[in-house]
């Protein structure tokens, strides 16, 4: 058993980033609602006697609008920048990332095990982030199989991309929940944050890849991360990957 989780720091950073991103999105929506309400009130009372009798009414409505704009800028400039973790984008072995994910997966209590069958490929990213993303998928797969089972972890080069597949033999994801499971904090498991798939998807998008969720064969669920091989990403070599 590992005495120290080598992906612990990456997991903490990814969890904080996901929480802050969700909080920032929700606050923006709230600020937008307040601005719309202030605009409606301004239009409604502009010709009323109360505005002619007391010019402070319009002034205070303007204050509300200005303060909401300032708060929105504060959320973007302060909260967003503080939550942005440091990354080391390098040419990394996808195989080593897959092996690290399998070794660090916390699935012992589920009674499951991981069957790894992966070839190598070179990708440009922070290797800890890819390993964490794959680990999230492995743990999610193990938790879906009541009583345990085998999580199939595959990795191979497909054209100009590297594809990681994680497949389980659980009950599968109902069609009605297919979209919901990718939302932040959506979970059916007590004690879980429901961020595993979100973290995996964010990592994939950050490095010009994608996360997909498919029906397994003959049952279960197959989740896949596809990433461009080194030198194949749009804008490869840019100073900062997309968020």
mmCIF file of C-alpha atoms in Angstrom:
data_model
loop_
_atom_site.group_PDB
_atom_site.id
_atom_site.type_symbol
_atom_site.label_atom_id
_atom_site.label_comp_id
_atom_site.label_asym_id
_atom_site.label_seq_id
_atom_site.Cartn_x
_atom_site.Cartn_y
_atom_site.Cartn_z
ATOM 1 C CA UNK A 1 0.000 0.000 0.000
ATOM 2 C CA UNK A 2 1.261 3.481 -0.830
ATOM 3 C CA UNK A 3 2.032 5.618 2.228
ATOM 4 C CA UNK A 4 1.551 8.804 0.232
ATOM 5 C CA UNK A 5 -0.825 9.469 -2.617
ATOM 6 C CA UNK A 6 1.274 10.859 -5.500
ATOM 7 C CA UNK A 7 -1.871 12.354 -7.027
ATOM 8 C CA UNK A 8 -3.105 13.958 -3.803
ATOM 9 C CA UNK A 9 -1.941 17.478 -4.646
ATOM 10 C CA UNK A 10 -3.358 17.255 -8.165
ATOM 11 C CA UNK A 11 -6.677 16.018 -6.784
ATOM 12 C CA UNK A 12 -6.924 18.870 -4.270
ATOM 13 C CA UNK A 13 -6.142 21.444 -6.968
ATOM 14 C CA UNK A 14 -8.630 19.921 -9.408
ATOM 15 C CA UNK A 15 -11.378 19.736 -6.776
ATOM 16 C CA UNK A 16 -10.834 23.369 -5.762
ATOM 17 C CA UNK A 17 -10.817 24.445 -9.408
ATOM 18 C CA UNK A 18 -14.084 22.642 -10.109
ATOM 19 C CA UNK A 19 -15.786 24.093 -7.031
ATOM 20 C CA UNK A 20 -14.617 27.626 -7.833
ATOM 21 C CA UNK A 21 -15.674 27.309 -11.478
ATOM 22 C CA UNK A 22 -19.160 26.230 -10.407
ATOM 23 C CA UNK A 23 -19.361 28.987 -7.808
ATOM 24 C CA UNK A 24 -18.222 31.603 -10.320
ATOM 25 C CA UNK A 25 -20.800 30.418 -12.864
ATOM 26 C CA UNK A 26 -23.618 30.539 -10.310
ATOM 27 C CA UNK A 27 -22.582 33.975 -9.040
ATOM 28 C CA UNK A 28 -22.513 35.336 -12.587
ATOM 29 C CA UNK A 29 -26.075 34.113 -13.064
ATOM 30 C CA UNK A 30 -27.124 35.784 -9.801
ATOM 31 C CA UNK A 31 -25.458 39.048 -10.787
ATOM 32 C CA UNK A 32 -27.173 38.937 -14.161
ATOM 33 C CA UNK A 33 -30.547 38.465 -12.494
ATOM 34 C CA UNK A 34 -29.928 41.432 -10.182
ATOM 35 C CA UNK A 35 -28.912 43.671 -13.102
ATOM 36 C CA UNK A 36 -32.022 42.693 -15.060
ATOM 37 C CA UNK A 37 -34.203 43.422 -12.031
ATOM 38 C CA UNK A 38 -32.551 46.826 -11.538
ATOM 39 C CA UNK A 39 -33.081 47.650 -15.202
ATOM 40 C CA UNK A 40 -36.753 46.708 -14.960
ATOM 41 C CA UNK A 41 -37.261 48.865 -11.860
ATOM 42 C CA UNK A 42 -35.484 51.798 -13.478
ATOM 43 C CA UNK A 43 -37.737 51.608 -16.540
ATOM 44 C CA UNK A 44 -40.826 51.175 -14.376
ATOM 45 C CA UNK A 45 -40.281 54.104 -12.025
ATOM 46 C CA UNK A 46 -38.479 56.522 -14.375
ATOM 47 C CA UNK A 47 -41.672 58.472 -15.066
ATOM 48 C CA UNK A 48 -43.201 58.059 -11.639
ATOM 49 C CA UNK A 49 -43.669 60.932 -9.214
ATOM 50 C CA UNK A 50 -41.325 59.301 -6.728
ATOM 51 C CA UNK A 51 -38.356 59.848 -9.076
ATOM 52 C CA UNK A 52 -39.239 63.498 -9.566
ATOM 53 C CA UNK A 53 -39.688 64.023 -5.848
ATOM 54 C CA UNK A 54 -36.493 62.248 -4.828
ATOM 55 C CA UNK A 55 -33.648 61.928 -7.388
ATOM 56 C CA UNK A 56 -31.861 59.540 -5.044
ATOM 57 C CA UNK A 57 -34.181 56.744 -6.210
ATOM 58 C CA UNK A 58 -32.583 56.669 -9.652
ATOM 59 C CA UNK A 59 -29.144 57.212 -8.153
ATOM 60 C CA UNK A 60 -29.490 54.177 -5.895
ATOM 61 C CA UNK A 61 -30.702 52.014 -8.765
ATOM 62 C CA UNK A 62 -27.568 53.095 -10.637
ATOM 63 C CA UNK A 63 -25.483 52.198 -7.560
ATOM 64 C CA UNK A 64 -26.970 48.696 -7.562
ATOM 65 C CA UNK A 65 -25.990 48.222 -11.202
ATOM 66 C CA UNK A 66 -22.459 49.552 -10.691
ATOM 67 C CA UNK A 67 -21.824 47.469 -7.584
ATOM 68 C CA UNK A 68 -23.013 44.311 -9.318
ATOM 69 C CA UNK A 69 -20.574 44.987 -12.166
ATOM 70 C CA UNK A 70 -17.769 45.532 -9.634
ATOM 71 C CA UNK A 71 -18.629 42.320 -7.782
ATOM 72 C CA UNK A 72 -18.671 40.367 -11.047
ATOM 73 C CA UNK A 73 -15.224 41.698 -11.945
ATOM 74 C CA UNK A 74 -13.986 40.770 -8.461
ATOM 75 C CA UNK A 75 -15.183 37.197 -8.916
ATOM 76 C CA UNK A 76 -13.298 36.920 -12.216
ATOM 77 C CA UNK A 77 -10.098 38.693 -11.187
ATOM 78 C CA UNK A 78 -9.615 37.517 -7.612
ATOM 79 C CA UNK A 79 -11.456 34.235 -7.106
ATOM 80 C CA UNK A 80 -10.624 32.916 -10.565
ATOM 81 C CA UNK A 81 -6.904 33.745 -10.436
ATOM 82 C CA UNK A 82 -6.403 32.331 -6.940
ATOM 83 C CA UNK A 83 -7.983 29.025 -7.900
ATOM 84 C CA UNK A 84 -5.782 28.572 -10.960
ATOM 85 C CA UNK A 85 -3.232 25.837 -10.118
ATOM 86 C CA UNK A 86 0.300 25.683 -11.432
ATOM 87 C CA UNK A 87 0.818 23.197 -14.221
ATOM 88 C CA UNK A 88 3.846 21.675 -15.860
ATOM 89 C CA UNK A 89 3.061 20.842 -19.454
ATOM 90 C CA UNK A 90 5.617 18.387 -20.793
ATOM 91 C CA UNK A 91 5.912 15.615 -23.342
ATOM 92 C CA UNK A 92 4.669 12.722 -21.238
ATOM 93 C CA UNK A 93 4.240 8.988 -21.614
ATOM 94 C CA UNK A 94 0.530 8.207 -21.730
ATOM 95 C CA UNK A 95 1.318 4.644 -20.659
ATOM 96 C CA UNK A 96 2.997 5.845 -17.460
ATOM 97 C CA UNK A 97 -0.005 8.057 -16.711
ATOM 98 C CA UNK A 98 -2.326 5.067 -17.147
ATOM 99 C CA UNK A 99 -0.147 2.898 -14.904
ATOM 100 C CA UNK A 100 -0.049 5.584 -12.226
ATOM 101 C CA UNK A 101 -3.829 5.905 -12.336
ATOM 102 C CA UNK A 102 -4.263 2.157 -11.890
ATOM 103 C CA UNK A 103 -1.755 1.999 -9.029
ATOM 104 C CA UNK A 104 -3.330 4.937 -7.180
ATOM 105 C CA UNK A 105 -6.987 4.024 -7.700
ATOM 106 C CA UNK A 106 -8.797 3.743 -4.361
ATOM 107 C CA UNK A 107 -10.931 0.704 -5.108
ATOM 108 C CA UNK A 108 -9.839 -1.900 -2.553
ATOM 109 C CA UNK A 109 -13.004 -1.547 -0.472
ATOM 110 C CA UNK A 110 -15.193 -2.062 -3.526
ATOM 111 C CA UNK A 111 -13.764 -5.547 -4.095
ATOM 112 C CA UNK A 112 -12.808 -4.626 -7.647
ATOM 113 C CA UNK A 113 -9.519 -4.836 -9.479
ATOM 114 C CA UNK A 114 -8.058 -3.133 -12.539
ATOM 115 C CA UNK A 115 -6.997 -5.007 -15.654
ATOM 116 C CA UNK A 116 -4.529 -2.796 -17.572
ATOM 117 C CA UNK A 117 -3.772 -3.303 -21.252
ATOM 118 C CA UNK A 118 -2.148 -0.196 -22.686
ATOM 119 C CA UNK A 119 0.357 0.767 -25.342
ATOM 120 C CA UNK A 120 2.453 3.888 -25.160
ATOM 121 C CA UNK A 121 2.020 7.239 -26.815
ATOM 122 C CA UNK A 122 3.465 10.696 -26.180
ATOM 123 C CA UNK A 123 1.084 13.475 -25.169
ATOM 124 C CA UNK A 124 1.721 17.075 -24.150
ATOM 125 C CA UNK A 125 0.202 17.864 -20.758
ATOM 126 C CA UNK A 126 0.748 17.758 -17.034
ATOM 127 C CA UNK A 127 1.105 14.000 -16.419
ATOM 128 C CA UNK A 128 -0.349 14.249 -12.909
ATOM 129 C CA UNK A 129 -3.551 15.715 -14.348
ATOM 130 C CA UNK A 130 -4.012 12.943 -16.897
ATOM 131 C CA UNK A 131 -3.280 10.274 -14.264
ATOM 132 C CA UNK A 132 -5.833 11.901 -11.954
ATOM 133 C CA UNK A 133 -8.464 12.065 -14.705
ATOM 134 C CA UNK A 134 -8.020 8.375 -15.500
ATOM 135 C CA UNK A 135 -8.066 7.487 -11.811
ATOM 136 C CA UNK A 136 -11.387 9.293 -11.423
ATOM 137 C CA UNK A 137 -12.831 7.164 -14.222
ATOM 138 C CA UNK A 138 -11.441 3.951 -12.721
ATOM 139 C CA UNK A 139 -12.864 4.708 -9.275
ATOM 140 C CA UNK A 140 -16.206 5.672 -10.754
ATOM 141 C CA UNK A 141 -16.303 2.392 -12.692
ATOM 142 C CA UNK A 142 -15.415 0.323 -9.617
ATOM 143 C CA UNK A 143 -18.129 1.980 -7.546
ATOM 144 C CA UNK A 144 -20.742 1.132 -10.176
ATOM 145 C CA UNK A 145 -20.253 -2.621 -9.702
ATOM 146 C CA UNK A 146 -21.974 -3.853 -6.556
ATOM 147 C CA UNK A 147 -19.964 -6.646 -5.002
ATOM 148 C CA UNK A 148 -16.907 -5.834 -7.079
ATOM 149 C CA UNK A 149 -15.694 -6.821 -10.497
ATOM 150 C CA UNK A 150 -13.022 -6.099 -13.076
ATOM 151 C CA UNK A 151 -12.391 -2.611 -14.406
ATOM 152 C CA UNK A 152 -10.900 -2.833 -17.893
ATOM 153 C CA UNK A 153 -8.389 -0.025 -18.461
ATOM 154 C CA UNK A 154 -7.166 0.251 -22.039
ATOM 155 C CA UNK A 155 -4.902 2.710 -23.787
ATOM 156 C CA UNK A 156 -3.882 2.899 -27.432
ATOM 157 C CA UNK A 157 -2.966 5.215 -30.258
ATOM 158 C CA UNK A 158 -5.799 5.836 -32.718
ATOM 159 C CA UNK A 159 -4.639 7.915 -35.649
ATOM 160 C CA UNK A 160 -3.235 11.171 -34.283
ATOM 161 C CA UNK A 161 -4.827 10.701 -30.865
ATOM 162 C CA UNK A 162 -4.328 8.652 -27.749
ATOM 163 C CA UNK A 163 -7.480 6.961 -26.461
ATOM 164 C CA UNK A 164 -7.991 5.775 -22.885
ATOM 165 C CA UNK A 165 -10.977 3.513 -22.241
ATOM 166 C CA UNK A 166 -12.333 2.544 -18.833
ATOM 167 C CA UNK A 167 -15.050 -0.093 -18.906
ATOM 168 C CA UNK A 168 -17.070 -1.733 -16.147
ATOM 169 C CA UNK A 169 -19.726 -4.440 -15.970
ATOM 170 C CA UNK A 170 -22.149 -2.543 -13.751
ATOM 171 C CA UNK A 171 -25.782 -1.781 -14.397
ATOM 172 C CA UNK A 172 -24.923 1.028 -16.792
ATOM 173 C CA UNK A 173 -26.133 4.613 -16.864
ATOM 174 C CA UNK A 174 -29.851 5.121 -17.585
ATOM 175 C CA UNK A 175 -30.455 7.279 -20.633
ATOM 176 C CA UNK A 176 -32.292 9.825 -18.478
ATOM 177 C CA UNK A 177 -29.187 10.305 -16.324
ATOM 178 C CA UNK A 178 -26.631 10.393 -19.142
ATOM 179 C CA UNK A 179 -26.550 14.183 -19.222
ATOM 180 C CA UNK A 180 -26.998 14.695 -15.466
ATOM 181 C CA UNK A 181 -23.937 12.684 -14.428
ATOM 182 C CA UNK A 182 -21.615 15.197 -16.061
ATOM 183 C CA UNK A 183 -22.989 18.074 -13.968
ATOM 184 C CA UNK A 184 -20.933 19.253 -10.999
ATOM 185 C CA UNK A 185 -21.986 17.749 -7.641
ATOM 186 C CA UNK A 186 -24.423 15.300 -9.199
ATOM 187 C CA UNK A 187 -24.065 11.967 -7.413
ATOM 188 C CA UNK A 188 -26.179 9.048 -6.274
ATOM 189 C CA UNK A 189 -23.521 7.888 -3.801
ATOM 190 C CA UNK A 190 -23.720 9.179 -0.208
ATOM 191 C CA UNK A 191 -20.523 10.879 0.929
ATOM 192 C CA UNK A 192 -19.311 11.681 -2.592
ATOM 193 C CA UNK A 193 -18.870 15.137 -4.086
ATOM 194 C CA UNK A 194 -19.828 14.025 -7.573
ATOM 195 C CA UNK A 195 -16.847 15.693 -9.247
ATOM 196 C CA UNK A 196 -14.942 12.757 -10.754
ATOM 197 C CA UNK A 197 -16.415 12.979 -14.245
ATOM 198 C CA UNK A 198 -16.232 16.777 -14.164
ATOM 199 C CA UNK A 199 -12.537 16.697 -13.325
ATOM 200 C CA UNK A 200 -11.865 14.154 -16.070
ATOM 201 C CA UNK A 201 -13.801 16.196 -18.624
ATOM 202 C CA UNK A 202 -12.062 19.452 -17.644
ATOM 203 C CA UNK A 203 -8.627 17.836 -17.970
ATOM 204 C CA UNK A 204 -9.523 16.410 -21.379
ATOM 205 C CA UNK A 205 -10.791 19.757 -22.686
ATOM 206 C CA UNK A 206 -7.812 21.622 -21.268
ATOM 207 C CA UNK A 207 -5.470 19.607 -23.471
ATOM 208 C CA UNK A 208 -7.640 19.766 -26.620
ATOM 209 C CA UNK A 209 -9.278 16.401 -25.994
ATOM 210 C CA UNK A 210 -12.721 15.098 -25.096
ATOM 211 C CA UNK A 211 -14.508 12.836 -22.641
ATOM 212 C CA UNK A 212 -17.252 10.523 -23.891
ATOM 213 C CA UNK A 213 -19.583 8.132 -22.085
ATOM 214 C CA UNK A 214 -20.810 5.080 -23.965
ATOM 215 C CA UNK A 215 -22.789 1.943 -23.270
ATOM 216 C CA UNK A 216 -20.548 -1.035 -22.569
ATOM 217 C CA UNK A 217 -20.786 -4.370 -24.327
ATOM 218 C CA UNK A 218 -22.717 -6.403 -23.403
ATOM 219 C CA UNK A 219 -23.472 -4.273 -20.313
ATOM 220 C CA UNK A 220 -22.006 -1.628 -18.099
ATOM 221 C CA UNK A 221 -20.448 1.687 -19.088
ATOM 222 C CA UNK A 222 -17.419 2.685 -21.122
ATOM 223 C CA UNK A 223 -15.879 6.104 -20.492
ATOM 224 C CA UNK A 224 -13.213 7.369 -22.860
ATOM 225 C CA UNK A 225 -10.665 10.170 -22.862
ATOM 226 C CA UNK A 226 -9.152 11.056 -26.220
ATOM 227 C CA UNK A 227 -6.189 13.412 -26.457
ATOM 228 C CA UNK A 228 -4.059 14.540 -29.403
ATOM 229 C CA UNK A 229 -0.573 13.102 -29.567
ATOM 230 C CA UNK A 230 2.347 15.445 -28.967
ATOM 231 C CA UNK A 231 2.570 18.042 -31.714
ATOM 232 C CA UNK A 232 -0.943 17.318 -33.007
ATOM 233 C CA UNK A 233 -2.983 19.658 -30.781
ATOM 234 C CA UNK A 234 -4.416 22.862 -32.283
ATOM 235 C CA UNK A 235 -2.200 25.695 -31.147
ATOM 236 C CA UNK A 236 0.429 23.286 -29.836
ATOM 237 C CA UNK A 237 3.163 25.110 -28.004
ATOM 238 C CA UNK A 238 0.854 27.886 -26.764
ATOM 239 C CA UNK A 239 1.840 29.435 -23.447
ATOM 240 C CA UNK A 240 -1.411 28.543 -21.701
ATOM 241 C CA UNK A 241 -3.848 25.722 -22.588
ATOM 242 C CA UNK A 242 -7.582 26.412 -22.544
ATOM 243 C CA UNK A 243 -9.240 26.269 -19.060
#
